[in-house]
């Protein structure tokens, strides 16, 4: 049985947790992999490692970030077969659908984010008060905590990871409980292109992930996915 791992600091590592989730091929009902249910300490360690990586990553130039994203887009196309098979095992989608609507379309989206990395601008610079100049400056915010849903798992991961990295942020992402494998394949490609620590993947139940990602410092931005339990819990937690 294939046992999935977390992706921390550019490497795949075993979880210390004994708790696991079955990843099922929906066409036959067969269990095709076991995913760890990471602990709060592991999520906290990933967040702190991403914070440390941010200290360097935030100083990379837009040109450098653009180049890495363009390399990622090329790698998506080159490794399309592996990405398609990984996702098909979890979702049961037709392979051509995954190739056309997520892998190839995803590569196109990443190229868009690469272009956007070099067009971040601060507008409205002017003297609105005598002796003072006002302007807008775009800066990375820090660590972006992200959660992706079960449907379109690869595309959803690219939509979240791409803009965050393009803007100079680092990412801690919790892939779907039921369809994580294409996101893990994506991490392999990112490991060959980006510095270690800019992306972390932690496998954990969605509601636990949101609780920990909100409560555990440091975290500057949150991008949750679609989950009924999480959707009911999140407003209560944020609004008190």
mmCIF file of C-alpha atoms in Angstrom:
data_model
loop_
_atom_site.group_PDB
_atom_site.id
_atom_site.type_symbol
_atom_site.label_atom_id
_atom_site.label_comp_id
_atom_site.label_asym_id
_atom_site.label_seq_id
_atom_site.Cartn_x
_atom_site.Cartn_y
_atom_site.Cartn_z
ATOM 1 C CA UNK A 1 0.000 0.000 0.000
ATOM 2 C CA UNK A 2 1.344 3.414 -0.970
ATOM 3 C CA UNK A 3 1.836 5.690 2.036
ATOM 4 C CA UNK A 4 1.795 9.391 1.275
ATOM 5 C CA UNK A 5 4.061 11.893 3.012
ATOM 6 C CA UNK A 6 4.130 15.551 3.910
ATOM 7 C CA UNK A 7 6.278 17.950 1.886
ATOM 8 C CA UNK A 8 8.428 20.072 4.190
ATOM 9 C CA UNK A 9 11.443 22.221 3.318
ATOM 10 C CA UNK A 10 11.775 20.742 -0.153
ATOM 11 C CA UNK A 11 11.598 17.101 0.966
ATOM 12 C CA UNK A 12 8.949 14.426 1.474
ATOM 13 C CA UNK A 13 8.900 13.375 5.121
ATOM 14 C CA UNK A 14 6.928 10.859 7.166
ATOM 15 C CA UNK A 15 4.397 12.151 9.643
ATOM 16 C CA UNK A 16 4.814 11.334 13.306
ATOM 17 C CA UNK A 17 1.073 10.653 13.520
ATOM 18 C CA UNK A 18 -0.238 7.090 13.652
ATOM 19 C CA UNK A 19 -3.598 8.266 12.295
ATOM 20 C CA UNK A 20 -4.165 7.774 8.558
ATOM 21 C CA UNK A 21 -6.838 8.420 5.951
ATOM 22 C CA UNK A 22 -7.748 6.014 3.163
ATOM 23 C CA UNK A 23 -7.493 7.478 -0.344
ATOM 24 C CA UNK A 24 -10.028 5.616 -2.511
ATOM 25 C CA UNK A 25 -10.247 5.114 -6.280
ATOM 26 C CA UNK A 26 -13.936 5.979 -6.738
ATOM 27 C CA UNK A 27 -14.397 3.863 -9.863
ATOM 28 C CA UNK A 28 -13.832 0.586 -7.995
ATOM 29 C CA UNK A 29 -13.883 1.593 -4.322
ATOM 30 C CA UNK A 30 -10.320 0.291 -3.933
ATOM 31 C CA UNK A 31 -8.033 1.946 -1.399
ATOM 32 C CA UNK A 32 -5.028 3.151 -3.400
ATOM 33 C CA UNK A 33 -3.067 5.057 -0.755
ATOM 34 C CA UNK A 34 -2.916 6.041 2.899
ATOM 35 C CA UNK A 35 -2.473 9.705 3.797
ATOM 36 C CA UNK A 36 -1.183 10.843 7.192
ATOM 37 C CA UNK A 37 -3.296 12.955 9.519
ATOM 38 C CA UNK A 38 -0.629 15.378 10.659
ATOM 39 C CA UNK A 39 -0.444 16.663 14.216
ATOM 40 C CA UNK A 40 -0.764 20.251 15.397
ATOM 41 C CA UNK A 41 2.966 20.272 16.130
ATOM 42 C CA UNK A 42 3.723 19.268 12.545
ATOM 43 C CA UNK A 43 1.495 22.000 11.126
ATOM 44 C CA UNK A 44 3.115 24.499 13.496
ATOM 45 C CA UNK A 45 6.597 23.391 12.384
ATOM 46 C CA UNK A 46 5.616 23.805 8.740
ATOM 47 C CA UNK A 47 4.299 27.310 9.412
ATOM 48 C CA UNK A 48 7.470 28.336 11.217
ATOM 49 C CA UNK A 49 9.691 26.864 8.491
ATOM 50 C CA UNK A 50 7.705 28.809 5.892
ATOM 51 C CA UNK A 51 8.212 31.963 7.972
ATOM 52 C CA UNK A 52 11.956 31.351 7.973
ATOM 53 C CA UNK A 53 12.009 30.795 4.199
ATOM 54 C CA UNK A 54 10.021 34.003 3.732
ATOM 55 C CA UNK A 55 12.909 36.053 5.136
ATOM 56 C CA UNK A 56 14.883 35.261 1.978
ATOM 57 C CA UNK A 57 12.126 34.615 -0.566
ATOM 58 C CA UNK A 58 10.543 38.055 -0.082
ATOM 59 C CA UNK A 59 13.720 39.658 -1.418
ATOM 60 C CA UNK A 60 13.740 37.762 -4.731
ATOM 61 C CA UNK A 61 13.105 39.996 -7.707
ATOM 62 C CA UNK A 62 9.912 39.781 -9.773
ATOM 63 C CA UNK A 63 12.094 38.650 -12.687
ATOM 64 C CA UNK A 64 13.442 35.706 -10.657
ATOM 65 C CA UNK A 65 9.976 34.682 -9.506
ATOM 66 C CA UNK A 66 8.646 34.980 -13.040
ATOM 67 C CA UNK A 67 11.404 32.744 -14.406
ATOM 68 C CA UNK A 68 10.735 30.039 -11.822
ATOM 69 C CA UNK A 69 6.996 30.098 -12.531
ATOM 70 C CA UNK A 70 7.658 29.815 -16.275
ATOM 71 C CA UNK A 71 9.868 26.799 -15.587
ATOM 72 C CA UNK A 72 7.057 25.307 -13.506
ATOM 73 C CA UNK A 73 4.594 25.771 -16.377
ATOM 74 C CA UNK A 74 6.971 23.924 -18.715
ATOM 75 C CA UNK A 75 7.424 21.158 -16.127
ATOM 76 C CA UNK A 76 3.647 20.719 -15.821
ATOM 77 C CA UNK A 77 3.398 20.040 -19.547
ATOM 78 C CA UNK A 78 6.460 17.776 -19.588
ATOM 79 C CA UNK A 79 5.149 15.693 -16.660
ATOM 80 C CA UNK A 80 1.513 15.660 -17.726
ATOM 81 C CA UNK A 81 1.237 11.844 -17.750
ATOM 82 C CA UNK A 82 2.317 11.480 -14.104
ATOM 83 C CA UNK A 83 0.014 14.294 -12.979
ATOM 84 C CA UNK A 84 -2.940 12.814 -14.876
ATOM 85 C CA UNK A 85 -2.456 9.330 -13.430
ATOM 86 C CA UNK A 86 -2.027 10.644 -9.880
ATOM 87 C CA UNK A 87 -5.275 12.582 -10.069
ATOM 88 C CA UNK A 88 -7.214 9.864 -11.905
ATOM 89 C CA UNK A 89 -6.408 7.433 -9.060
ATOM 90 C CA UNK A 90 -8.142 9.767 -6.620
ATOM 91 C CA UNK A 91 -10.982 11.358 -8.603
ATOM 92 C CA UNK A 92 -11.844 8.826 -11.298
ATOM 93 C CA UNK A 93 -12.116 11.668 -13.831
ATOM 94 C CA UNK A 94 -11.531 10.838 -17.505
ATOM 95 C CA UNK A 95 -7.814 11.176 -18.177
ATOM 96 C CA UNK A 96 -8.258 13.493 -21.151
ATOM 97 C CA UNK A 97 -10.389 15.793 -19.022
ATOM 98 C CA UNK A 98 -7.636 16.054 -16.411
ATOM 99 C CA UNK A 99 -4.986 16.636 -19.091
ATOM 100 C CA UNK A 100 -6.916 19.324 -20.961
ATOM 101 C CA UNK A 101 -8.788 21.110 -18.180
ATOM 102 C CA UNK A 102 -6.239 20.991 -15.368
ATOM 103 C CA UNK A 103 -2.697 20.132 -16.481
ATOM 104 C CA UNK A 104 -2.511 22.057 -19.764
ATOM 105 C CA UNK A 105 -4.934 24.774 -18.656
ATOM 106 C CA UNK A 106 -3.036 24.936 -15.360
ATOM 107 C CA UNK A 107 0.271 25.497 -17.161
ATOM 108 C CA UNK A 108 -1.367 28.370 -19.008
ATOM 109 C CA UNK A 109 -2.605 29.828 -15.722
ATOM 110 C CA UNK A 110 0.872 29.607 -14.191
ATOM 111 C CA UNK A 111 2.280 31.539 -17.161
ATOM 112 C CA UNK A 112 -0.313 34.225 -16.467
ATOM 113 C CA UNK A 113 0.808 34.419 -12.824
ATOM 114 C CA UNK A 114 4.421 34.603 -14.024
ATOM 115 C CA UNK A 115 3.547 37.646 -16.108
ATOM 116 C CA UNK A 116 1.669 39.214 -13.217
ATOM 117 C CA UNK A 117 4.778 38.897 -11.029
ATOM 118 C CA UNK A 118 6.423 41.645 -13.099
ATOM 119 C CA UNK A 119 3.432 43.970 -13.334
ATOM 120 C CA UNK A 120 2.728 44.614 -9.642
ATOM 121 C CA UNK A 121 2.638 48.371 -9.335
ATOM 122 C CA UNK A 122 1.832 51.181 -6.955
ATOM 123 C CA UNK A 123 -0.454 53.792 -8.445
ATOM 124 C CA UNK A 124 -1.655 57.219 -7.358
ATOM 125 C CA UNK A 125 1.757 58.558 -6.308
ATOM 126 C CA UNK A 126 1.304 62.277 -5.768
ATOM 127 C CA UNK A 127 1.485 65.127 -3.274
ATOM 128 C CA UNK A 128 -1.922 65.163 -1.591
ATOM 129 C CA UNK A 129 -0.606 67.232 1.334
ATOM 130 C CA UNK A 130 2.007 69.973 1.142
ATOM 131 C CA UNK A 131 5.468 68.635 1.869
ATOM 132 C CA UNK A 132 4.404 64.957 1.677
ATOM 133 C CA UNK A 133 4.370 62.401 -1.126
ATOM 134 C CA UNK A 134 1.848 59.538 -0.952
ATOM 135 C CA UNK A 135 2.103 56.333 -2.947
ATOM 136 C CA UNK A 136 1.063 52.675 -2.909
ATOM 137 C CA UNK A 137 3.809 50.088 -2.428
ATOM 138 C CA UNK A 138 3.186 46.386 -3.095
ATOM 139 C CA UNK A 139 4.918 44.092 -0.614
ATOM 140 C CA UNK A 140 4.653 40.364 0.202
ATOM 141 C CA UNK A 141 2.545 39.749 3.301
ATOM 142 C CA UNK A 142 4.313 36.608 4.589
ATOM 143 C CA UNK A 143 3.052 33.047 5.000
ATOM 144 C CA UNK A 144 -0.191 32.199 3.189
ATOM 145 C CA UNK A 145 -2.118 29.283 4.731
ATOM 146 C CA UNK A 146 -4.185 27.489 2.091
ATOM 147 C CA UNK A 147 -6.738 24.659 1.908
ATOM 148 C CA UNK A 148 -7.818 23.063 -1.385
ATOM 149 C CA UNK A 149 -11.061 21.131 -2.076
ATOM 150 C CA UNK A 150 -11.518 17.642 -3.495
ATOM 151 C CA UNK A 151 -12.721 18.730 -6.947
ATOM 152 C CA UNK A 152 -10.254 20.027 -9.538
ATOM 153 C CA UNK A 153 -7.495 19.469 -6.965
ATOM 154 C CA UNK A 154 -4.544 20.266 -9.238
ATOM 155 C CA UNK A 155 -6.059 23.391 -10.756
ATOM 156 C CA UNK A 156 -7.237 24.645 -7.376
ATOM 157 C CA UNK A 157 -3.729 24.170 -5.958
ATOM 158 C CA UNK A 158 -2.210 26.097 -8.874
ATOM 159 C CA UNK A 159 -4.737 28.912 -8.483
ATOM 160 C CA UNK A 160 -3.718 29.291 -4.844
ATOM 161 C CA UNK A 161 0.024 28.594 -4.966
ATOM 162 C CA UNK A 162 0.813 30.524 -8.165
ATOM 163 C CA UNK A 163 -0.346 34.032 -7.147
ATOM 164 C CA UNK A 164 1.077 33.680 -3.637
ATOM 165 C CA UNK A 165 4.558 32.753 -4.890
ATOM 166 C CA UNK A 166 4.402 35.338 -7.687
ATOM 167 C CA UNK A 167 3.850 38.052 -5.082
ATOM 168 C CA UNK A 168 6.785 36.886 -2.950
ATOM 169 C CA UNK A 169 4.887 35.010 -0.235
ATOM 170 C CA UNK A 170 5.530 31.515 1.067
ATOM 171 C CA UNK A 171 2.788 28.873 1.320
ATOM 172 C CA UNK A 172 1.586 26.158 3.703
ATOM 173 C CA UNK A 173 -1.113 24.177 1.900
ATOM 174 C CA UNK A 174 -3.402 21.405 3.082
ATOM 175 C CA UNK A 175 -4.452 19.315 0.066
ATOM 176 C CA UNK A 176 -7.831 17.611 -0.068
ATOM 177 C CA UNK A 177 -8.339 14.682 2.315
ATOM 178 C CA UNK A 178 -9.640 12.521 -0.548
ATOM 179 C CA UNK A 179 -7.719 13.708 -3.651
ATOM 180 C CA UNK A 180 -4.191 14.704 -2.564
ATOM 181 C CA UNK A 181 -1.914 12.854 -4.974
ATOM 182 C CA UNK A 182 -1.761 15.271 -7.914
ATOM 183 C CA UNK A 183 -0.843 18.063 -5.488
ATOM 184 C CA UNK A 184 1.992 15.912 -4.147
ATOM 185 C CA UNK A 185 3.170 15.328 -7.727
ATOM 186 C CA UNK A 186 3.089 19.105 -8.184
ATOM 187 C CA UNK A 187 5.318 19.450 -5.112
ATOM 188 C CA UNK A 188 7.953 17.246 -6.792
ATOM 189 C CA UNK A 189 8.107 19.686 -9.694
ATOM 190 C CA UNK A 190 8.270 22.700 -7.387
ATOM 191 C CA UNK A 191 11.118 21.088 -5.416
ATOM 192 C CA UNK A 192 13.273 21.026 -8.558
ATOM 193 C CA UNK A 193 12.686 24.711 -9.345
ATOM 194 C CA UNK A 194 11.978 26.760 -6.221
ATOM 195 C CA UNK A 195 14.056 27.211 -3.052
ATOM 196 C CA UNK A 196 13.298 24.839 -0.195
ATOM 197 C CA UNK A 197 10.693 26.169 2.210
ATOM 198 C CA UNK A 198 8.588 28.354 -0.082
ATOM 199 C CA UNK A 199 5.912 25.604 -0.242
ATOM 200 C CA UNK A 200 4.866 23.172 2.496
ATOM 201 C CA UNK A 201 2.196 20.487 2.174
ATOM 202 C CA UNK A 202 0.606 18.980 5.283
ATOM 203 C CA UNK A 203 -1.994 16.226 5.104
ATOM 204 C CA UNK A 204 -4.630 16.723 7.794
ATOM 205 C CA UNK A 205 -8.410 16.798 8.173
ATOM 206 C CA UNK A 206 -9.886 20.024 6.783
ATOM 207 C CA UNK A 207 -11.550 21.279 9.968
ATOM 208 C CA UNK A 208 -8.477 20.575 12.074
ATOM 209 C CA UNK A 209 -6.306 22.300 9.483
ATOM 210 C CA UNK A 210 -8.388 25.465 9.572
ATOM 211 C CA UNK A 211 -8.386 25.520 13.355
ATOM 212 C CA UNK A 212 -4.621 25.106 13.535
ATOM 213 C CA UNK A 213 -3.783 27.386 10.611
ATOM 214 C CA UNK A 214 -5.835 30.173 12.188
ATOM 215 C CA UNK A 215 -4.705 29.707 15.778
ATOM 216 C CA UNK A 216 -1.038 28.800 15.342
ATOM 217 C CA UNK A 217 1.360 31.676 14.639
ATOM 218 C CA UNK A 218 2.771 32.873 12.315
ATOM 219 C CA UNK A 219 0.170 33.345 9.578
ATOM 220 C CA UNK A 220 -0.543 36.499 7.610
ATOM 221 C CA UNK A 221 -3.119 35.370 5.060
ATOM 222 C CA UNK A 222 -5.670 32.536 4.855
ATOM 223 C CA UNK A 223 -7.167 31.008 1.690
ATOM 224 C CA UNK A 224 -9.646 28.267 2.714
ATOM 225 C CA UNK A 225 -11.180 25.755 0.321
ATOM 226 C CA UNK A 226 -14.779 24.573 0.059
ATOM 227 C CA UNK A 227 -15.811 22.334 2.942
ATOM 228 C CA UNK A 228 -19.215 22.255 4.622
ATOM 229 C CA UNK A 229 -17.924 21.813 8.173
ATOM 230 C CA UNK A 230 -15.182 24.369 7.701
ATOM 231 C CA UNK A 231 -17.618 26.812 6.109
ATOM 232 C CA UNK A 232 -19.872 26.630 9.160
ATOM 233 C CA UNK A 233 -17.020 26.797 11.671
ATOM 234 C CA UNK A 234 -14.875 29.540 10.109
ATOM 235 C CA UNK A 235 -17.306 32.507 10.422
ATOM 236 C CA UNK A 236 -18.049 31.562 14.036
ATOM 237 C CA UNK A 237 -14.335 31.437 14.854
ATOM 238 C CA UNK A 238 -13.466 34.682 13.067
ATOM 239 C CA UNK A 239 -16.505 36.662 14.218
ATOM 240 C CA UNK A 240 -16.611 35.258 17.730
#
